[in-house]
Coordinates of C-alpha atoms in Angstrom, one line a residue:
M1 CA -14.9 31.4 110.7
W2 CA -11.8 31.9 108.6
T3 CA -14.0 32.8 105.6
F4 CA -15.8 35.4 107.7
N5 CA -12.5 36.9 108.8
L6 CA -11.3 37.2 105.2
I7 CA -14.6 38.8 104.0
L8 CA -14.5 41.2 106.9
F9 CA -10.9 42.3 106.0
C10 CA -11.9 42.7 102.4
L11 CA -14.7 45.1 103.4
F12 CA -12.2 47.4 105.1
A13 CA -9.5 47.0 102.5
Q14 CA -12.1 47.5 99.7
S15 CA -10.5 45.0 97.4
C16 CA -8.6 41.8 98.2
F17 CA -8.1 40.9 94.5
S18 CA -7.6 43.5 91.8
E19 CA -7.5 41.4 88.7
A20 CA -7.7 37.9 87.4
R21 CA -5.4 35.7 85.4
A22 CA -6.4 34.3 82.1
D23 CA -7.5 31.1 83.8
G24 CA -9.8 33.0 86.1
V25 CA -7.7 32.7 89.3
P26 CA -7.7 36.0 91.2
V27 CA -4.4 37.8 91.6
A28 CA -3.6 39.6 94.9
H29 CA -3.2 43.3 94.8
P30 CA 0.4 44.2 95.9
S31 CA -0.9 45.9 99.0
S32 CA -3.6 43.3 99.9
V33 CA -3.5 40.7 102.7
I34 CA -3.9 37.1 101.8
Y35 CA -5.1 34.9 104.6
F36 CA -4.1 31.3 105.1
P37 CA -5.4 28.6 105.2
E38 CA -8.1 29.8 102.8
A39 CA -5.5 30.9 100.2
A40 CA -3.2 27.9 100.8
T41 CA -2.2 26.0 97.7
A42 CA -0.9 22.5 97.3
S43 CA 1.8 23.7 95.0
V44 CA 4.9 23.9 97.3
Y45 CA 8.2 22.9 95.9
S46 CA 10.1 19.9 97.2
A47 CA 13.5 20.9 98.5
E48 CA 16.7 18.9 98.0
T49 CA 17.5 16.6 100.8
T50 CA 21.1 17.7 101.4
L51 CA 23.0 21.0 101.6
P52 CA 25.7 20.9 98.9
L53 CA 28.9 19.2 99.9
H54 CA 32.1 21.3 99.5
K55 CA 30.8 23.9 97.0
H56 CA 34.3 25.2 96.5
D57 CA 37.8 25.0 97.8
S58 CA 38.4 26.6 101.2
Y59 CA 40.5 29.7 101.2
P60 CA 40.8 32.6 103.7
Y61 CA 39.0 35.8 102.9
L62 CA 41.6 38.3 101.6
G63 CA 39.6 41.1 100.3
Q64 CA 38.5 44.4 102.0
V65 CA 36.2 44.2 104.9
V66 CA 32.7 45.0 103.8
P67 CA 30.6 46.9 106.5
I68 CA 27.8 44.7 107.8
S69 CA 24.5 46.3 106.8
E70 CA 20.9 45.9 107.6
A71 CA 18.6 44.3 105.0
T72 CA 17.1 47.0 102.8
S73 CA 14.5 49.1 104.5
V74 CA 11.9 48.6 101.7
L75 CA 11.4 45.0 102.5
G76 CA 7.9 43.7 102.5
S77 CA 6.4 46.5 100.4
G78 CA 4.3 44.2 98.3
S79 CA 1.8 41.5 99.2
R80 CA 1.2 40.4 102.8
C81 CA 0.3 36.9 103.7
V82 CA -1.2 36.2 107.2
V83 CA -1.1 32.6 108.3
I84 CA -3.6 31.3 110.9
P85 CA -2.9 27.8 112.3
H86 CA -5.1 24.9 111.3
G87 CA -5.6 23.9 115.0
W88 CA -3.9 22.3 117.8
G89 CA -1.7 19.4 116.7
L90 CA -2.5 19.8 113.0
D91 CA 0.5 20.4 110.7
D92 CA 1.0 24.0 109.6
S93 CA 4.3 23.6 107.6
S94 CA 2.5 23.3 104.2
Q95 CA 0.5 26.4 104.5
I96 CA 3.6 28.4 105.8
L97 CA 5.5 27.2 102.7
A98 CA 2.6 28.2 100.5
A99 CA 2.5 31.7 102.1
V100 CA 6.2 32.0 101.5
E101 CA 5.7 31.0 97.9
R102 CA 3.1 33.6 97.5
C103 CA 4.6 36.5 99.5
G104 CA 8.3 35.6 99.8
I105 CA 9.4 37.9 97.1
N106 CA 8.9 41.6 97.9
G107 CA 6.3 40.7 100.5
T108 CA 5.6 40.0 104.2
I109 CA 4.6 36.8 105.8
T110 CA 3.0 37.2 109.2
L111 CA 2.3 34.5 111.8
P112 CA 0.4 36.4 114.5
A113 CA 0.7 36.0 118.2
P114 CA -0.5 34.2 120.3
Y115 CA -0.9 31.4 117.9
V116 CA 1.1 28.2 118.1
Y117 CA 2.0 26.6 114.7
T118 CA 2.6 22.9 114.6
I119 CA 5.6 22.0 112.5
S120 CA 5.7 18.2 111.8
R121 CA 7.4 18.3 108.5
R122 CA 10.7 19.8 107.3
M123 CA 10.7 23.2 105.6
H124 CA 13.0 24.8 103.0
M125 CA 12.0 28.3 101.8
R126 CA 13.5 31.1 99.8
L127 CA 13.1 34.7 100.7
S128 CA 13.9 37.8 98.6
N129 CA 13.4 41.4 99.7
S130 CA 10.9 40.2 102.2
R131 CA 10.0 39.9 105.9
L132 CA 9.0 36.8 107.8
E133 CA 7.3 37.8 111.0
I134 CA 7.0 34.9 113.5
L135 CA 5.1 36.7 116.2
G136 CA 3.6 33.4 117.4
T137 CA 5.5 30.2 118.0
L138 CA 6.7 27.5 115.6
S139 CA 6.4 24.3 117.7
F140 CA 8.4 21.5 116.2
T141 CA 6.9 18.1 117.0
P142 CA 8.8 15.7 119.2
D143 CA 8.3 13.0 116.6
L144 CA 11.9 11.7 116.9
L145 CA 11.6 9.0 114.2
Y146 CA 10.3 11.4 111.6
W147 CA 13.0 13.9 112.1
I148 CA 15.8 11.4 112.3
D149 CA 14.7 9.9 109.0
N150 CA 13.6 13.0 107.1
S151 CA 15.6 16.1 108.3
F152 CA 17.9 17.7 105.8
R153 CA 21.5 16.6 106.1
V154 CA 24.1 19.2 106.8
E155 CA 27.6 18.9 105.3
F156 CA 29.5 19.5 108.5
Q157 CA 29.7 16.2 110.6
N158 CA 26.6 14.9 108.8
Q159 CA 24.4 16.8 111.2
S160 CA 20.7 17.5 110.5
T161 CA 18.4 20.5 110.2
A162 CA 14.6 20.8 110.2
W163 CA 14.3 24.2 108.6
I164 CA 16.4 25.9 105.9
V165 CA 16.0 29.5 104.8
E166 CA 18.0 30.9 101.9
G167 CA 17.8 34.0 99.7
H168 CA 18.8 37.7 100.0
D169 CA 17.7 40.9 101.6
F170 CA 15.3 39.4 104.2
V171 CA 14.4 39.9 107.8
I172 CA 13.2 37.3 110.2
T173 CA 11.7 38.7 113.4
G174 CA 9.9 37.5 116.5
G175 CA 8.4 40.9 117.1
G176 CA 10.1 41.7 120.4
W177 CA 12.4 40.5 123.2
K178 CA 11.4 37.0 124.4
Q179 CA 8.3 37.0 122.2
G180 CA 7.9 35.1 118.9
G181 CA 10.1 32.4 117.6
I182 CA 10.6 28.6 118.0
D183 CA 9.9 25.9 120.5
G184 CA 11.9 22.9 119.5
N185 CA 10.5 20.6 122.1
G186 CA 14.1 19.7 122.7
Q187 CA 13.6 17.8 126.0
A188 CA 12.7 14.7 124.1
W189 CA 16.0 14.9 122.3
M190 CA 18.0 15.6 125.4
T191 CA 16.5 12.7 127.2
R192 CA 17.1 10.4 124.3
A193 CA 20.8 11.4 123.9
A194 CA 21.3 11.2 127.7
G195 CA 24.5 13.3 127.5
H196 CA 26.0 11.5 124.5
S197 CA 27.6 13.9 122.0
N198 CA 26.5 14.3 118.4
Q199 CA 23.8 11.7 118.4
F200 CA 22.7 11.2 114.8
G201 CA 19.5 12.9 113.6
R202 CA 19.0 15.7 116.2
P203 CA 17.8 18.5 113.9
I204 CA 18.9 22.1 114.1
P205 CA 15.7 24.2 114.2
L206 CA 16.9 27.0 111.9
S207 CA 19.6 27.1 109.2
I208 CA 20.4 30.1 107.1
Y209 CA 22.1 28.9 104.0
N210 CA 23.4 30.5 100.8
S211 CA 22.1 33.9 101.8
T212 CA 23.2 37.6 101.7
R213 CA 22.1 40.6 103.7
V214 CA 20.1 38.8 106.4
T215 CA 18.8 40.1 109.7
V216 CA 17.3 38.0 112.4
T217 CA 16.1 40.2 115.2
D218 CA 13.9 40.0 118.4
F219 CA 13.8 36.2 118.0
S220 CA 13.5 33.5 120.6
I221 CA 14.4 29.8 120.5
R222 CA 13.2 27.7 123.4
Q223 CA 14.2 24.1 124.0
P224 CA 16.2 23.7 120.8
Q225 CA 16.6 20.1 119.6
F226 CA 20.4 20.5 118.9
W227 CA 22.4 23.6 117.9
S228 CA 20.0 26.5 117.8
F229 CA 21.2 28.3 114.6
W230 CA 23.4 27.0 111.7
I231 CA 24.7 29.6 109.2
Q232 CA 26.5 28.3 106.1
D233 CA 27.8 29.8 102.8
S234 CA 26.4 33.2 103.6
S235 CA 27.5 36.9 104.0
Q236 CA 26.3 40.1 105.7
V237 CA 24.3 38.3 108.4
K238 CA 23.1 40.1 111.5
L239 CA 21.6 38.5 114.6
N240 CA 20.3 41.0 117.2
N241 CA 18.2 40.6 120.4
I242 CA 18.3 36.8 120.4
Y243 CA 17.1 34.8 123.4
I244 CA 17.9 31.0 123.6
N245 CA 17.0 28.7 126.4
G246 CA 17.7 25.0 126.2
T247 CA 17.5 23.9 129.8
N248 CA 17.2 20.2 130.8
T249 CA 14.3 19.4 133.1
D250 CA 14.9 15.6 133.3
P251 CA 16.2 14.6 136.8
A252 CA 18.0 11.7 135.1
G253 CA 20.5 14.3 133.8
N254 CA 21.8 14.9 137.3
G255 CA 25.5 14.0 137.4
S256 CA 25.9 14.4 133.6
N257 CA 25.2 17.1 131.0
Y258 CA 21.9 16.3 129.2
E259 CA 22.3 19.7 127.6
T260 CA 25.3 18.7 125.6
N261 CA 25.1 19.9 122.0
I262 CA 22.7 22.6 122.9
D263 CA 24.7 25.4 121.2
G264 CA 23.6 28.9 120.4
L265 CA 25.1 29.5 116.9
D266 CA 27.4 27.4 114.7
S267 CA 28.6 28.6 111.3
M268 CA 30.8 27.6 108.4
R269 CA 32.0 29.6 105.4
V270 CA 30.4 32.9 106.5
D271 CA 31.7 36.4 105.9
N272 CA 30.6 39.5 107.8
L273 CA 28.7 38.2 110.7
L274 CA 27.4 40.5 113.5
V275 CA 25.9 39.0 116.7
T276 CA 24.7 41.5 119.3
N277 CA 22.5 41.5 122.4
W278 CA 22.3 37.8 123.0
L279 CA 21.1 35.8 126.0
F280 CA 21.9 32.1 125.9
H281 CA 21.3 29.3 128.3
G282 CA 22.4 25.9 127.2
G283 CA 24.9 23.2 127.8
D284 CA 27.5 23.7 125.1
D285 CA 29.0 26.5 123.0
C286 CA 27.3 29.8 123.0
L287 CA 28.8 30.6 119.7
A288 CA 31.0 28.3 117.6
P289 CA 32.3 29.7 114.3
K290 CA 33.9 26.9 112.4
G291 CA 36.0 26.8 109.2
N292 CA 36.3 29.8 106.9
C293 CA 34.4 32.3 108.9
T294 CA 35.8 35.8 108.5
N295 CA 35.1 39.4 109.6
M296 CA 32.9 38.7 112.6
V297 CA 31.7 41.0 115.4
F298 CA 30.3 39.7 118.7
S299 CA 29.0 42.2 121.3
N300 CA 27.0 42.3 124.5
L301 CA 26.5 38.5 124.9
T302 CA 25.5 36.7 128.1
C303 CA 26.2 33.0 127.9
V304 CA 25.2 30.6 130.6
G305 CA 26.4 27.0 130.1
G306 CA 29.0 27.6 127.3
G307 CA 31.5 30.1 126.0
I308 CA 32.6 31.3 122.6
A309 CA 34.4 28.4 120.9
F310 CA 36.4 28.7 117.7
G311 CA 35.9 25.3 116.2
S312 CA 36.1 22.6 116.3
I313 CA 38.4 23.0 113.3
G314 CA 41.0 20.8 111.6
Q315 CA 38.6 17.8 111.6
Y316 CA 38.6 17.4 107.8
K317 CA 42.0 16.5 106.4
D318 CA 41.4 17.9 102.9
S319 CA 39.5 21.1 103.8
P320 CA 41.7 23.8 105.4
D321 CA 39.9 25.9 108.0
Y322 CA 40.5 29.7 108.3
I323 CA 39.0 32.0 110.9
T324 CA 40.2 35.6 110.8
N325 CA 39.3 39.2 111.7
V326 CA 37.1 38.7 114.8
T327 CA 36.2 41.3 117.4
A328 CA 34.4 40.3 120.7
S329 CA 33.4 42.7 123.4
N330 CA 31.4 42.7 126.5
I331 CA 31.1 39.0 126.8
T332 CA 29.9 37.3 130.1
V333 CA 30.2 33.5 130.4
S334 CA 29.1 31.4 133.4
Q335 CA 28.0 28.0 134.3
L336 CA 24.9 26.8 136.2
I337 CA 24.7 23.2 137.4
S338 CA 21.4 22.3 139.0
P339 CA 21.5 19.9 142.0
V340 CA 18.4 18.3 140.6
T341 CA 18.9 18.2 136.8
G342 CA 22.6 18.7 136.3
G343 CA 24.1 21.0 133.7
A344 CA 27.3 21.9 131.8
S345 CA 30.8 22.4 133.1
V346 CA 32.0 25.2 130.9
S347 CA 35.4 24.6 129.3
G348 CA 36.4 28.2 128.6
G349 CA 35.0 31.7 128.2
A350 CA 37.1 32.0 125.0
Y351 CA 37.9 28.5 123.7
F352 CA 40.0 27.6 120.7
K353 CA 39.9 23.9 119.7
S354 CA 41.6 22.2 116.9
W355 CA 41.9 18.5 116.1
V356 CA 45.1 16.6 116.3
G357 CA 47.1 16.2 113.1
V358 CA 46.5 12.5 112.7
E359 CA 43.2 11.4 111.2
E360 CA 41.3 8.5 112.8
G361 CA 37.7 7.5 112.3
V362 CA 35.1 9.6 110.5
P363 CA 33.0 12.6 111.6
P364 CA 31.2 13.5 113.8
Q365 CA 33.1 11.6 116.4
G366 CA 36.3 11.0 114.4
G367 CA 38.5 12.8 111.9
G368 CA 41.5 15.2 112.4
G369 CA 44.5 15.9 110.3
G370 CA 43.2 19.2 108.9
T371 CA 45.2 22.4 108.8
G372 CA 44.5 26.2 108.5
R373 CA 44.8 29.3 110.6
V374 CA 43.1 31.3 113.3
S375 CA 44.3 34.9 113.3
N376 CA 43.5 38.5 114.2
V377 CA 41.1 37.7 117.0
S378 CA 40.5 40.3 119.7
F379 CA 38.5 40.0 123.0
S380 CA 37.8 43.1 125.1
G381 CA 35.7 42.9 128.3
L382 CA 35.5 39.2 128.9
E383 CA 33.9 38.1 132.2
T384 CA 33.9 34.4 133.3
W385 CA 32.2 33.0 136.4
N386 CA 33.2 29.5 137.5
T387 CA 34.3 28.3 134.1
S388 CA 37.1 25.8 133.8
Q389 CA 39.4 28.5 132.3
A390 CA 38.8 32.0 131.1
I391 CA 40.9 31.5 128.0
Y392 CA 41.7 28.1 126.7
I393 CA 43.6 27.0 123.6
N394 CA 43.4 23.3 123.0
K395 CA 45.3 21.9 120.0
C396 CA 44.8 18.3 121.2
Y397 CA 41.1 18.0 120.5
Y398 CA 39.9 14.5 119.6
K399 CA 37.1 11.9 120.1
V400 CA 38.9 8.7 119.3
A401 CA 40.9 7.6 122.3
D402 CA 44.1 6.7 120.5
Q403 CA 44.4 10.2 119.2
A404 CA 45.5 11.3 122.6
N405 CA 49.0 10.0 121.6
Y406 CA 49.2 12.7 118.9
C407 CA 48.7 16.0 120.8
D408 CA 51.8 17.7 119.3
T409 CA 50.8 17.0 115.7
S410 CA 48.3 19.7 114.8
T411 CA 49.5 22.0 112.1
L412 CA 46.6 24.4 112.5
E413 CA 48.1 27.8 113.3
F414 CA 47.0 30.3 116.0
E415 CA 48.4 33.8 115.8
D416 CA 47.7 37.4 116.6
L417 CA 45.3 36.8 119.4
K418 CA 44.6 39.6 121.9
F419 CA 42.7 39.5 125.2
S420 CA 42.1 42.6 127.4
H421 CA 40.0 43.5 130.4
V422 CA 39.4 39.8 131.4
R423 CA 37.7 39.4 134.8
G424 CA 36.1 36.7 136.9
T425 CA 36.6 33.3 138.4
V426 CA 37.6 29.8 137.3
S427 CA 36.6 26.5 138.8
G428 CA 40.1 25.1 139.0
S429 CA 43.6 26.5 139.6
V430 CA 44.3 27.4 135.9
G431 CA 42.8 30.6 134.6
I432 CA 44.5 30.7 131.2
A433 CA 45.7 27.5 129.4
L434 CA 47.6 28.0 126.2
N435 CA 48.1 24.5 125.0
C436 CA 49.6 24.6 121.5
S437 CA 51.4 22.0 119.5
A438 CA 55.1 21.4 118.7
A439 CA 54.2 21.0 115.0
A440 CA 52.7 24.6 114.9
P441 CA 53.4 26.7 118.0
C442 CA 51.1 29.6 118.7
H443 CA 52.5 33.1 117.9
K444 CA 51.9 36.7 119.0
L445 CA 49.5 36.4 121.9
V446 CA 48.7 39.6 123.9
L447 CA 47.0 39.4 127.3
E448 CA 46.4 42.7 129.1
D449 CA 44.6 43.8 132.2
I450 CA 43.8 40.2 133.5
S451 CA 42.2 39.8 136.9
L452 CA 41.2 36.2 137.6
R453 CA 40.7 34.2 140.8
T454 CA 39.6 30.7 141.6
S455 CA 36.1 30.2 142.8
S456 CA 37.5 29.6 146.2
N457 CA 39.2 33.0 146.0
G458 CA 42.6 31.5 145.4
S459 CA 45.2 32.6 142.9
A460 CA 44.8 31.5 139.3
K461 CA 47.7 30.3 137.0
V462 CA 48.8 30.7 133.4
T463 CA 50.1 27.6 131.7
C464 CA 51.8 27.6 128.3
D465 CA 53.0 24.9 125.9
N466 CA 54.6 25.6 122.6
V467 CA 53.8 29.3 122.7
V468 CA 56.1 32.0 121.1
N469 CA 56.0 35.7 121.8
V470 CA 53.5 36.1 124.6
T471 CA 53.1 39.6 126.2
G472 CA 51.2 40.8 129.2
V473 CA 51.6 37.6 131.4
V474 CA 54.4 35.3 132.4
C475 CA 53.9 31.8 131.2
N476 CA 53.7 29.0 133.7
S477 CA 53.2 31.3 136.7
T478 CA 50.6 32.6 139.0
L479 CA 48.6 35.6 137.8
P480 CA 49.1 38.7 140.0
I481 CA 46.3 39.5 142.4

């Protein structure tokens, strides 16, 4: 059947192969289409097992802001590889990697709809001046033991990832809103973790690493196994029209949050990141930039189950964390707790979390003692609905119980934070909690045009600890109605 399809295409295209190598192997014409599995080769490279640890010292970005640009418009002008799945339950990762090896430079790789592609093995691919069109669905198998033992290790917190993409000037697209993308079969992972945070081996479905000028657009991730996206050591990255839904369906999750660690996007050492037109439903952070992320723009985001969290940061004693030059606008954050399956209680619409200044234990559940700075962050148009707080600074973040004794020790600095046009409700009595440390008080906080009520239509409060130079609100008072 596949051979017939290939021959039929060749009749219309006139020529699938224009020349042959010295060894007789045909070479694809730049404008031809190569169909897989017929053209699949066994020659796919074996990727390294761990993303590099601490490539370089951590410093804040001090140069000029470079405008975020689309990947070049001439992408995919060469060969085109079309991948057809082997069949239900049969692994397709090898032929996808083979297609990338063939068309991943100056070409286009297409996985047509409505096909489902079984991914039962980890993938690491490199793209250059190319397009990856996932119009169907990559279905990651719920083979928990395989992924725990074989996923790529991620530097931060010794997390895991199932798929790494690196390179430059490439586009990954799902073809349209809520159309192509990933099904992580994450329910198996949620049920196994049973609400426990950072359980080892849960793989991130898609990691963008060591890449420049990247666009991910019109892409969906359903039932992610863990964090949905991880971006590391990259610049000029744009994510637009992204749909993520990681909803627990196990009734055993009622009374707890089985959706814990279902994040939208986490990042580290990323410069020039643009996230726009985003719908997220999960049980943890909608976005969570971590150390050394600079020049970021977040716009038109709807987050159900978690807000925008800066951190956690300060977890690694010898690696300073800097987050600077961030603009967020038109952000809506809400929580949805099902009476049948439970859900997440959202900590804050805008949530800043740094570890205490005393190191105890090892990551992911231990650490602390790190330093750094979060600065020049601006929110405009933040709506929260039944979140714990609308704005929350927590400089007493910890996982080891004894660390609660060191809440005033964090030396990580927060300064030049601005929040305007903040609306909505909070679940408790505190709408804004600015809990900074005595070792490094927060400086220069501006809060303008704030209108918050409790979910029961009561007045909301502002609480402040170790905060210097706050304008727009009166600390430790009730917000005006």
